[in-house]
PDB file of C-alpha atoms and ligand atoms in Angstrom:
ATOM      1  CA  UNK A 302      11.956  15.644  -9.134  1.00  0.00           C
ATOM      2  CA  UNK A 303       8.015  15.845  -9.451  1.00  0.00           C
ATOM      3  CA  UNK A 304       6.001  17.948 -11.308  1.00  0.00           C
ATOM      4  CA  UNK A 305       5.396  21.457  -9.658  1.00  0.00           C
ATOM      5  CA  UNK A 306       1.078  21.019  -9.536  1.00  0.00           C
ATOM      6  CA  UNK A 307       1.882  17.723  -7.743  1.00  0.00           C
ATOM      7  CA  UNK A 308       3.912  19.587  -5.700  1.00  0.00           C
ATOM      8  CA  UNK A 309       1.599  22.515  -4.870  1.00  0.00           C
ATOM      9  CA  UNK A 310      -1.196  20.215  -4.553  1.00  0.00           C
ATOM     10  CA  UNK A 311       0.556  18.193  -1.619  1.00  0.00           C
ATOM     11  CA  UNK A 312       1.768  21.027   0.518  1.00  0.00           C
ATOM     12  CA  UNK A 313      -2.199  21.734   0.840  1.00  0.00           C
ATOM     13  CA  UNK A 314      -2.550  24.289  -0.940  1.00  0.00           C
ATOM     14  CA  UNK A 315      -4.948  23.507  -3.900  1.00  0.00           C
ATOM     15  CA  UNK A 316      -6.082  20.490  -5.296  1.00  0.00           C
ATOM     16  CA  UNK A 317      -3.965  19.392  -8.252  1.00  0.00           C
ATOM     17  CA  UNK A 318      -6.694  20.714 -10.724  1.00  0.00           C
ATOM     18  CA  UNK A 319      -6.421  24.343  -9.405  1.00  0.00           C
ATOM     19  CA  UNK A 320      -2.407  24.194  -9.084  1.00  0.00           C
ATOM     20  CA  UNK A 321      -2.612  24.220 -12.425  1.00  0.00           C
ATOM     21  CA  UNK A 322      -5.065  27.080 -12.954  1.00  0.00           C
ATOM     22  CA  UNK A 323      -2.736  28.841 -10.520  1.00  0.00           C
ATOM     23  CA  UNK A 324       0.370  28.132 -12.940  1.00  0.00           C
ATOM     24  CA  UNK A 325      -1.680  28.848 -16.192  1.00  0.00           C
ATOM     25  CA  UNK A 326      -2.700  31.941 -14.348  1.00  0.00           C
ATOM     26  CA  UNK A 327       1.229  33.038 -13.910  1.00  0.00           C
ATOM     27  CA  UNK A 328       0.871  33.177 -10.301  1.00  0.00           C
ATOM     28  CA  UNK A 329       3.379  30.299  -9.402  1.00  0.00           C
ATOM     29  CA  UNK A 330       7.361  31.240  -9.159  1.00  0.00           C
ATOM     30  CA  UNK A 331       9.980  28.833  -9.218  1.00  0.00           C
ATOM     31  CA  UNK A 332      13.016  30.038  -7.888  1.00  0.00           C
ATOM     32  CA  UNK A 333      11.776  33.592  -8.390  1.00  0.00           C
ATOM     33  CA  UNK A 334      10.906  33.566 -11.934  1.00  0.00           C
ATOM     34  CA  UNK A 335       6.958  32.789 -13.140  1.00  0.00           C
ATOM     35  CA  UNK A 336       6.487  29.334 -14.554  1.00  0.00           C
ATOM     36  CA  UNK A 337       3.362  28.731 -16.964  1.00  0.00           C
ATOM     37  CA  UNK A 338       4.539  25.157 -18.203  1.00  0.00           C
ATOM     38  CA  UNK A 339       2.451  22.307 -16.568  1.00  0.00           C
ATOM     39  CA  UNK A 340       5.028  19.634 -16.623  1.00  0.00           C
ATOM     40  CA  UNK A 341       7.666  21.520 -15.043  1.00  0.00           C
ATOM     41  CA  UNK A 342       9.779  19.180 -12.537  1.00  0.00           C
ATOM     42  CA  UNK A 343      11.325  20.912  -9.072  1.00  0.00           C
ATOM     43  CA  UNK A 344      13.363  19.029  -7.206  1.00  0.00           C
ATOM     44  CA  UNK A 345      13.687  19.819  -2.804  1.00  0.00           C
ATOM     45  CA  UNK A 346      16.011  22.225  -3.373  1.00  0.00           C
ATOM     46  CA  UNK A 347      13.658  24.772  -5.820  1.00  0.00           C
ATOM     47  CA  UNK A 348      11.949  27.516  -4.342  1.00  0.00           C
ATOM     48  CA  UNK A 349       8.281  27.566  -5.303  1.00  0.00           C
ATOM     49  CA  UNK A 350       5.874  30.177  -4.406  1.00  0.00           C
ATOM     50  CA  UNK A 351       2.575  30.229  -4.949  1.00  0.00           C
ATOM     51  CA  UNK A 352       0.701  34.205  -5.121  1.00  0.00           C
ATOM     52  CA  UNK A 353       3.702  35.401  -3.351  1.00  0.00           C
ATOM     53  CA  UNK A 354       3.632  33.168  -0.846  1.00  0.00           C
ATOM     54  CA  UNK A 355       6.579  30.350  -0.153  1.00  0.00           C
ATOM     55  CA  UNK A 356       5.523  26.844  -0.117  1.00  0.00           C
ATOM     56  CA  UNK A 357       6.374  24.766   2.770  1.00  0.00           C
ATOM     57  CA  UNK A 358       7.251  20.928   1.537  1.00  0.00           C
ATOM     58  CA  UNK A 359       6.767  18.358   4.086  1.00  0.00           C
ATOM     59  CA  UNK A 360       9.278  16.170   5.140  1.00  0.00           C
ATOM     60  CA  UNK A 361       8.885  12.781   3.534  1.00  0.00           C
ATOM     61  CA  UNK A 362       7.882  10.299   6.498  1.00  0.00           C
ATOM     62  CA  UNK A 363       7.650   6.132   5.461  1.00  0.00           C
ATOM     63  CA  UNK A 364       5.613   3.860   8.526  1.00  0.00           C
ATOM     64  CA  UNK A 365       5.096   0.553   9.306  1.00  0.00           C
ATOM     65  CA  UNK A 366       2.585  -0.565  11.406  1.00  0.00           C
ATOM     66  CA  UNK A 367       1.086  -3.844  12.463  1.00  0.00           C
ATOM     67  CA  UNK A 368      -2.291  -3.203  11.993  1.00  0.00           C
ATOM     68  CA  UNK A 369      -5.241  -4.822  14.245  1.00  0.00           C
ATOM     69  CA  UNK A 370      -8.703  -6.081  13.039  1.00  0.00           C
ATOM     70  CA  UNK A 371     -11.035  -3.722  13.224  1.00  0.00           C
ATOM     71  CA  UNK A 372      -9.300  -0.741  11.963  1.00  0.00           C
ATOM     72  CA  UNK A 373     -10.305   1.158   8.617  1.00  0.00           C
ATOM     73  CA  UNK A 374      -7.554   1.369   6.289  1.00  0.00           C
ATOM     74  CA  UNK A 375      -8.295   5.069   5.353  1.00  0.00           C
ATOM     75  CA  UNK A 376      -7.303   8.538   6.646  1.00  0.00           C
ATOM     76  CA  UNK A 377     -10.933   8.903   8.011  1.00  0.00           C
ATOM     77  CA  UNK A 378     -14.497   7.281   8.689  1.00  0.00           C
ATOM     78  CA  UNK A 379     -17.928   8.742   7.923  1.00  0.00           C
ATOM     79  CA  UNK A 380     -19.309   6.218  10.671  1.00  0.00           C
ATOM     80  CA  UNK A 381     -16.544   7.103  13.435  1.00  0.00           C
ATOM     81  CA  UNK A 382     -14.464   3.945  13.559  1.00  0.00           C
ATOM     82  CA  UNK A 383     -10.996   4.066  14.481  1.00  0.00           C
ATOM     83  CA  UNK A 384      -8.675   4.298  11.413  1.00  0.00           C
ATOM     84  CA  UNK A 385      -5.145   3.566  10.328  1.00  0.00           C
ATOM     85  CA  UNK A 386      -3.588   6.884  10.778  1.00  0.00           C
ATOM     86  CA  UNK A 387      -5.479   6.981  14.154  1.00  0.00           C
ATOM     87  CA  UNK A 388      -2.072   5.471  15.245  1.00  0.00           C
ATOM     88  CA  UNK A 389      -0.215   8.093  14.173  1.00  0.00           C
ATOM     89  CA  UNK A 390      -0.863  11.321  16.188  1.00  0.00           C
ATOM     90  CA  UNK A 391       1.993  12.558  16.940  1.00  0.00           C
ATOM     91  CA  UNK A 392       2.963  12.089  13.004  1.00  0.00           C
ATOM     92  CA  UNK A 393       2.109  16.082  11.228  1.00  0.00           C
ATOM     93  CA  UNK A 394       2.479  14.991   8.036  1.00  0.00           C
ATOM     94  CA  UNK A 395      -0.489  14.200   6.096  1.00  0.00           C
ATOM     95  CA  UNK A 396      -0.199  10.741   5.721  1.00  0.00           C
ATOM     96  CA  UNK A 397      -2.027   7.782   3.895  1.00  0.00           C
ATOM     97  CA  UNK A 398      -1.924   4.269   3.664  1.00  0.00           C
ATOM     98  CA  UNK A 399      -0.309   2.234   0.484  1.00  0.00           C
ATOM     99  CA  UNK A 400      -3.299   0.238  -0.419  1.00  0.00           C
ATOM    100  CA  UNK A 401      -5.242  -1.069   1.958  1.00  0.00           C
ATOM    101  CA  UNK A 402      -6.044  -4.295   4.278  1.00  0.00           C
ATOM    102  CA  UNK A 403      -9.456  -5.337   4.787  1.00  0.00           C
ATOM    103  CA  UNK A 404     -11.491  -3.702   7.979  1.00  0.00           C
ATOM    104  CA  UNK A 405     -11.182  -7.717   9.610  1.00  0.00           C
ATOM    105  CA  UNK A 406      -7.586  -8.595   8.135  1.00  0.00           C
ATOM    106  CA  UNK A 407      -4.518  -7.483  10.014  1.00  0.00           C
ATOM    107  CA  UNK A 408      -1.007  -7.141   9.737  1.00  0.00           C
ATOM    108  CA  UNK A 409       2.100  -5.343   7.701  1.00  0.00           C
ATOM    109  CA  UNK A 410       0.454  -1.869   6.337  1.00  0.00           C
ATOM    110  CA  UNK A 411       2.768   1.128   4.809  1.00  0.00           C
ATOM    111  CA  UNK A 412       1.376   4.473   5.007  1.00  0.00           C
ATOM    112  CA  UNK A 413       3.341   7.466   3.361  1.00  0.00           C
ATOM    113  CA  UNK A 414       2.809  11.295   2.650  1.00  0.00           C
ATOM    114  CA  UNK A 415       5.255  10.508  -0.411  1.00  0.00           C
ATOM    115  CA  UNK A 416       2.634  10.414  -3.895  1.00  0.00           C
ATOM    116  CA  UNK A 417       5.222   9.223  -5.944  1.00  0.00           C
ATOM    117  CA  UNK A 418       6.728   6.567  -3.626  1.00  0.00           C
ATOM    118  CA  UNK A 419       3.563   4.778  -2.716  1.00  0.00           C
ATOM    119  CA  UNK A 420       1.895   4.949  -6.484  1.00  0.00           C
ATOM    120  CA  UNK A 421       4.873   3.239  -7.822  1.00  0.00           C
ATOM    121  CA  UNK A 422       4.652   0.619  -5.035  1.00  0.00           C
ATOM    122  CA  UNK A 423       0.966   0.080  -6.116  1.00  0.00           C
ATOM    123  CA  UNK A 424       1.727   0.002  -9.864  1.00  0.00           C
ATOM    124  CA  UNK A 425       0.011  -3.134 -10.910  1.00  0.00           C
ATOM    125  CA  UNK A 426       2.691  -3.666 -13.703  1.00  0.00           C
ATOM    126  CA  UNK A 427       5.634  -4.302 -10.675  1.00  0.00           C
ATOM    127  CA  UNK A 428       2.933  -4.801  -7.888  1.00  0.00           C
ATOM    128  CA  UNK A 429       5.475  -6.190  -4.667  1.00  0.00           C
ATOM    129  CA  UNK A 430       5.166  -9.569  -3.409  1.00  0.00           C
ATOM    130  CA  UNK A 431       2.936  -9.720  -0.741  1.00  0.00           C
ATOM    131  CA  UNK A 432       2.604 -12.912   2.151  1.00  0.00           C
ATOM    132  CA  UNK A 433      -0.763 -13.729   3.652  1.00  0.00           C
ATOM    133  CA  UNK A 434      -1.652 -16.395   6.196  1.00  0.00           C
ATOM    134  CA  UNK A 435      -4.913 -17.322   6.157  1.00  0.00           C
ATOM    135  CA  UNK A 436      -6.475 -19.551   8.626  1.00  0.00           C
ATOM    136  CA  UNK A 437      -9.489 -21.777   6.100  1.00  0.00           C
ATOM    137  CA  UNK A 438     -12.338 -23.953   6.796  1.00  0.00           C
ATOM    138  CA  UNK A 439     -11.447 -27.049   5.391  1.00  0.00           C
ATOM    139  CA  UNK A 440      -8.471 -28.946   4.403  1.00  0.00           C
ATOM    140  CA  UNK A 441      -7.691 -28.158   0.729  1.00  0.00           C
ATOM    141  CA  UNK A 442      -6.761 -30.956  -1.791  1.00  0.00           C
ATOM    142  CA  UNK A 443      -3.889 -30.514  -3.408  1.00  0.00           C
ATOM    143  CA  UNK A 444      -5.293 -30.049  -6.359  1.00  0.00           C
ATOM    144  CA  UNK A 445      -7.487 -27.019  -5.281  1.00  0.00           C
ATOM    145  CA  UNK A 446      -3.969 -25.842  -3.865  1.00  0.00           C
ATOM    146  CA  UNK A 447      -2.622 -26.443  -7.646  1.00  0.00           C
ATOM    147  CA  UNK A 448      -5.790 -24.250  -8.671  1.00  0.00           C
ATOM    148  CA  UNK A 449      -4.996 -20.993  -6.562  1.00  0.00           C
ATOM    149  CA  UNK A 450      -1.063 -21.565  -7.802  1.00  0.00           C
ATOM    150  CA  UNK A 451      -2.281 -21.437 -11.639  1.00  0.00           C
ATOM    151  CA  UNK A 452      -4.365 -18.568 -11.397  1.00  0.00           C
ATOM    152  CA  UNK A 453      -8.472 -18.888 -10.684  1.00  0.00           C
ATOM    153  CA  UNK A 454     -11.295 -16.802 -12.489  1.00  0.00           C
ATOM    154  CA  UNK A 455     -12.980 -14.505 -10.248  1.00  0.00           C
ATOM    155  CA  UNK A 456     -15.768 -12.519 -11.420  1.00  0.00           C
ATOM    156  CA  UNK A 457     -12.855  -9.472 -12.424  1.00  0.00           C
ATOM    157  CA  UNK A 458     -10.820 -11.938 -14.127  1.00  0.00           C
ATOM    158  CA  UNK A 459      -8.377 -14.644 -14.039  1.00  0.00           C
ATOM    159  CA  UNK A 460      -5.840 -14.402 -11.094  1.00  0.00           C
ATOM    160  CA  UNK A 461      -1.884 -14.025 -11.519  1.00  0.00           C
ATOM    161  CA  UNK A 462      -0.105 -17.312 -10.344  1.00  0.00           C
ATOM    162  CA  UNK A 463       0.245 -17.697  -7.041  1.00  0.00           C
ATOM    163  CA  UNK A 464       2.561 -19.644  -4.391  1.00  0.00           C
ATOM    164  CA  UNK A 465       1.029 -21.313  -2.019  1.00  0.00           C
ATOM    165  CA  UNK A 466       1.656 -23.576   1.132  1.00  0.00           C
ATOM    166  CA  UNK A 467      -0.547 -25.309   3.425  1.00  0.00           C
ATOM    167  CA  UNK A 468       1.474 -24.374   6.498  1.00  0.00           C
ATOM    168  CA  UNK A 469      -0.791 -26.939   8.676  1.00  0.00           C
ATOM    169  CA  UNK A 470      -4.292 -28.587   9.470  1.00  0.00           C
ATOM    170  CA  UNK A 471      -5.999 -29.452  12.103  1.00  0.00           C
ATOM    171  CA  UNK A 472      -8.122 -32.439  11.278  1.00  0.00           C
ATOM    172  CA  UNK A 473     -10.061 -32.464  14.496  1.00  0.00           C
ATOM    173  CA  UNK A 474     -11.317 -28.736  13.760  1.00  0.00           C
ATOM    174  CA  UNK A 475     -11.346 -28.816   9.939  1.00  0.00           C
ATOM    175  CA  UNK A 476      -9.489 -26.213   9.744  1.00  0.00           C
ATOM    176  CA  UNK A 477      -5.743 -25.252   7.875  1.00  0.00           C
ATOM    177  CA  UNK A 478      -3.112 -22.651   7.887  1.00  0.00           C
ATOM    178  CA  UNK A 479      -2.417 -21.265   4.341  1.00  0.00           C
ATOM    179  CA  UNK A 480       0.596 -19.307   2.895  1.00  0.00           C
ATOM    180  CA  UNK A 481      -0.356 -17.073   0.294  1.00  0.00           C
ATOM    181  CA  UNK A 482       1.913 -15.267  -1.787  1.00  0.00           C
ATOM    182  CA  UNK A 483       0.485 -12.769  -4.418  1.00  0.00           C
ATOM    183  CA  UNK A 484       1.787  -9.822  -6.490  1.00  0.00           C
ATOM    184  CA  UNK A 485      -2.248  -8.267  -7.422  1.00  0.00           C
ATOM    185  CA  UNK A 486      -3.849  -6.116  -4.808  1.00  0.00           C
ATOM    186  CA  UNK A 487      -7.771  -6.675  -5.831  1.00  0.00           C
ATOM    187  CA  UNK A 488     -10.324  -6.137  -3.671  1.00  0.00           C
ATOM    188  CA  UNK A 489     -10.335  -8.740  -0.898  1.00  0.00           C
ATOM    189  CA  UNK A 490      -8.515 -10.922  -2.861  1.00  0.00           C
ATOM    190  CA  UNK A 491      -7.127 -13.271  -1.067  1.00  0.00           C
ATOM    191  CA  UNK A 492     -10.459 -13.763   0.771  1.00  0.00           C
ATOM    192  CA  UNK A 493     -11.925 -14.159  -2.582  1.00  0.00           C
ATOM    193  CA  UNK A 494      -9.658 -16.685  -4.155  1.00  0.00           C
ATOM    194  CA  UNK A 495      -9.861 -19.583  -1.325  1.00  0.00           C
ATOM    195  CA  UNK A 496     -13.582 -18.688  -1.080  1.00  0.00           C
ATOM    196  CA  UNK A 497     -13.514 -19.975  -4.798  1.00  0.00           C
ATOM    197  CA  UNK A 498     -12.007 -23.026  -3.988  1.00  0.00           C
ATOM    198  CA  UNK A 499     -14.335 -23.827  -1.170  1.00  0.00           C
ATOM    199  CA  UNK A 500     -11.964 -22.778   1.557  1.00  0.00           C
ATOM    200  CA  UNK A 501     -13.379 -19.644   3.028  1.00  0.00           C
ATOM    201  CA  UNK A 502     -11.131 -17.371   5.217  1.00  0.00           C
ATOM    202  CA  UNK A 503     -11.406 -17.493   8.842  1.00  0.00           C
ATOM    203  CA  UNK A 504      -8.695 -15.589  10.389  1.00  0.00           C
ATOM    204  CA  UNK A 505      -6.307 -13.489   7.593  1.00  0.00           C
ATOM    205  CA  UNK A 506      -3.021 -11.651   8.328  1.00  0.00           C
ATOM    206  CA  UNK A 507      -0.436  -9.977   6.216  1.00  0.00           C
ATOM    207  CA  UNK A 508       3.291 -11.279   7.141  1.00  0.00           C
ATOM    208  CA  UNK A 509       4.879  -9.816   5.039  1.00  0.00           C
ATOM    209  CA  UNK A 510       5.146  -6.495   2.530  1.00  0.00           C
ATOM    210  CA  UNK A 511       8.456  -7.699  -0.327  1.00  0.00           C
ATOM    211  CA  UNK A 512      11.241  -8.112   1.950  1.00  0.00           C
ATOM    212  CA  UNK A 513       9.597  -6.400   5.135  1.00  0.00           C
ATOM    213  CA  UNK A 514       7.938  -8.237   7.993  1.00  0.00           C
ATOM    214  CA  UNK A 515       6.443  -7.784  11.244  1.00  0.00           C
ATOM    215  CA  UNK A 516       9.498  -9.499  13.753  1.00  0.00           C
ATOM    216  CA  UNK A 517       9.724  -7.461  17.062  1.00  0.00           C
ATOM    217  CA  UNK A 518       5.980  -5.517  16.487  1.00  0.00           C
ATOM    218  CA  UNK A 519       2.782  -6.562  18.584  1.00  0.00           C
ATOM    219  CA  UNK A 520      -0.766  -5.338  16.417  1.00  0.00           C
ATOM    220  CA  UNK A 521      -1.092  -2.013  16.833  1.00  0.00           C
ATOM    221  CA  UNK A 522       2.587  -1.230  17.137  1.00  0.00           C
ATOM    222  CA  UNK A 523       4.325   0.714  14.164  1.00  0.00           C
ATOM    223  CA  UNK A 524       7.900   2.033  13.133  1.00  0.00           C
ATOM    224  CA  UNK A 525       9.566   4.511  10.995  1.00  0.00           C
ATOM    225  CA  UNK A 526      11.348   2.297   7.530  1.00  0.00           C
ATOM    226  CA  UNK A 527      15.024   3.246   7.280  1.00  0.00           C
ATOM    227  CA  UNK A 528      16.192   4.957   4.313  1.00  0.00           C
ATOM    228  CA  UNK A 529      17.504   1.866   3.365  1.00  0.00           C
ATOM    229  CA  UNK A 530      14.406   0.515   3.082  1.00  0.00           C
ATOM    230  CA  UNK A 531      12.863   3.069   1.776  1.00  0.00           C
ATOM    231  CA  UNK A 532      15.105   3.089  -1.074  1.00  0.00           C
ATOM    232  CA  UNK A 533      14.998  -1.246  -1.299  1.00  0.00           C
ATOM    233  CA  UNK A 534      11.508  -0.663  -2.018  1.00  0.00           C
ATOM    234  CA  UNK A 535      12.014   2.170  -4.787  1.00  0.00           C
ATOM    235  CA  UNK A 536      14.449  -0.281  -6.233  1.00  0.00           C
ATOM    236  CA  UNK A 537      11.621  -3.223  -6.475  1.00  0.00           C
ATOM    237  CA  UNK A 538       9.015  -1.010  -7.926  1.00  0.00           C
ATOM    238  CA  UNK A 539      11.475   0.354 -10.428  1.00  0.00           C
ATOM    239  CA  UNK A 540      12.115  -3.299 -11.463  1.00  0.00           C
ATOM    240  CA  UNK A 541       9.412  -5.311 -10.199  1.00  0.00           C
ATOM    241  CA  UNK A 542       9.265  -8.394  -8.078  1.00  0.00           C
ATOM    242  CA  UNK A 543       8.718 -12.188  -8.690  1.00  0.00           C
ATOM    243  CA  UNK A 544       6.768 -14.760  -6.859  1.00  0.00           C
ATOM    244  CA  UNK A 545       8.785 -17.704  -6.845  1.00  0.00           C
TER     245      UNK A 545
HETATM  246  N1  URA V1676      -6.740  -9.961   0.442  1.00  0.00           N
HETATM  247  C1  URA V1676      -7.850  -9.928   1.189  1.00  0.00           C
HETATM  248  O1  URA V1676      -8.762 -10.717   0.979  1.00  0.00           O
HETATM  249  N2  URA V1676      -7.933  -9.030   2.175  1.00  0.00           N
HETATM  250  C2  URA V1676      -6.942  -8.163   2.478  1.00  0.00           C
HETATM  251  O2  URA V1676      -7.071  -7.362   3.395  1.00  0.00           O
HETATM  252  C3  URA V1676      -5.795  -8.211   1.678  1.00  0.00           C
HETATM  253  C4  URA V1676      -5.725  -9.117   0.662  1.00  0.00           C
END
């Protein structure tokens, strides 16, 4: 069930503020009688029409795709560079991605036309576990790894623990592989923390999204989540997630 401006506002019609003029106004039916209460929940089965005219809902649609460097993680560009949903075209739905990877990071994005679905994923309360590999200059000490595991200050605050591996180095290049699992979704965070620590990020990747990973995808390749998944997901942002 979701509130009736939500719904108006994502079959297209109005923008949520004017929904709810339009339902102050009287001139929004639910199941043939005039509804004037805000908050009023419809479920897929309600009719709704709006000025006489029956809404069509879109069909909920839940992708996965591996996405490549170099691609905004936004439904468009003002400067004309290729986007997520660019990958999409044969999708009708208006969809959007769940969060959003860095322009040079690649790897597991969600997009969504479902509101409800990918706010609660993003709730920071029960914010999913997330797994980054990160390819660093340097060869972190332990105790710097210790460091990023307790939480660091950044300049919006202290970071939530984090678990973290050193997955290998390469001594000859000065360079390591680092695992990076984190529940926050700040602004290039990841990028940020081992920066603070005097690692900065060469190469980063998302491997994995909770329980979801990229096996059988090349970059640029996407897929449709099974209901299954779909509802897995609902599940963990109902009751939250755990680094451990
Ligand atoms: N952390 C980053 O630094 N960048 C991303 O794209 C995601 C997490």
């Amino acid at each position: 069930m979701e509130r009736l401006q939500k719904v108006i506002a994502h079959a297209g019609i109005a923008s949520r503020r004017r929904a709810e003029q339009l339902i102050l106004e009287g001139k929004v039916k639910v199941n043939g009688k005039i509804v004037k209460e805000l908050g009023t929940k419809v479920g897929d089965h309600d009719q709704v029409e709006v000025e006489g005219i029956p809404l069509e809902r879109e069909e909920p649609v839940y992708l996965l795709l591996y996405k490549p460097t170099g691609v905004i993680s936004a439904v468009k560009d003002d400067k004309g560079r290729k986007v997520v949903t660019d990958f999409f075209p044969y999708i009708k739905q208006r969809i959007y991605p769940v969060g959003r990877l860095d322009y040079d990071t690649s790897g597991l994005l969600l997009l969504t036309n479902d509101g409800e679905f990918a706010n609660s994923l993003m709730h920071p309360r029960y914010e999913i576990e997330k797994t980054y590999v990160a390819k660093v200059k340097g060869i972190p000490l332990r105790e710097k790894v210790k460091q990023l595991e307790r939480g660091i200050h950044l300049e919006d605050g202290k970071t939530a623990p984090a678990a973290v591996k050193v997955l290998s180095i390469d001594k000859k290049k000065q360079t390591s592989i680092v695992e990076m699992k984190i529940r926050e979704g700040r602004n290039r965070q990841v990028r940020r923390m081992l920066e603070a620590i005097g690692h900065p990020v060469l190469k980063l990747k998302r491997e994995r999204y909770a329980f979801l990973d990229l096996k059988g995808l090349s970059t640029g390749d996407s897929r449709e989540l099974s209901p299954h998944e779909v509802k897995q997901l609902r599940a963990l942002a109902q009751h939250g997630s755990h680094v451990k």
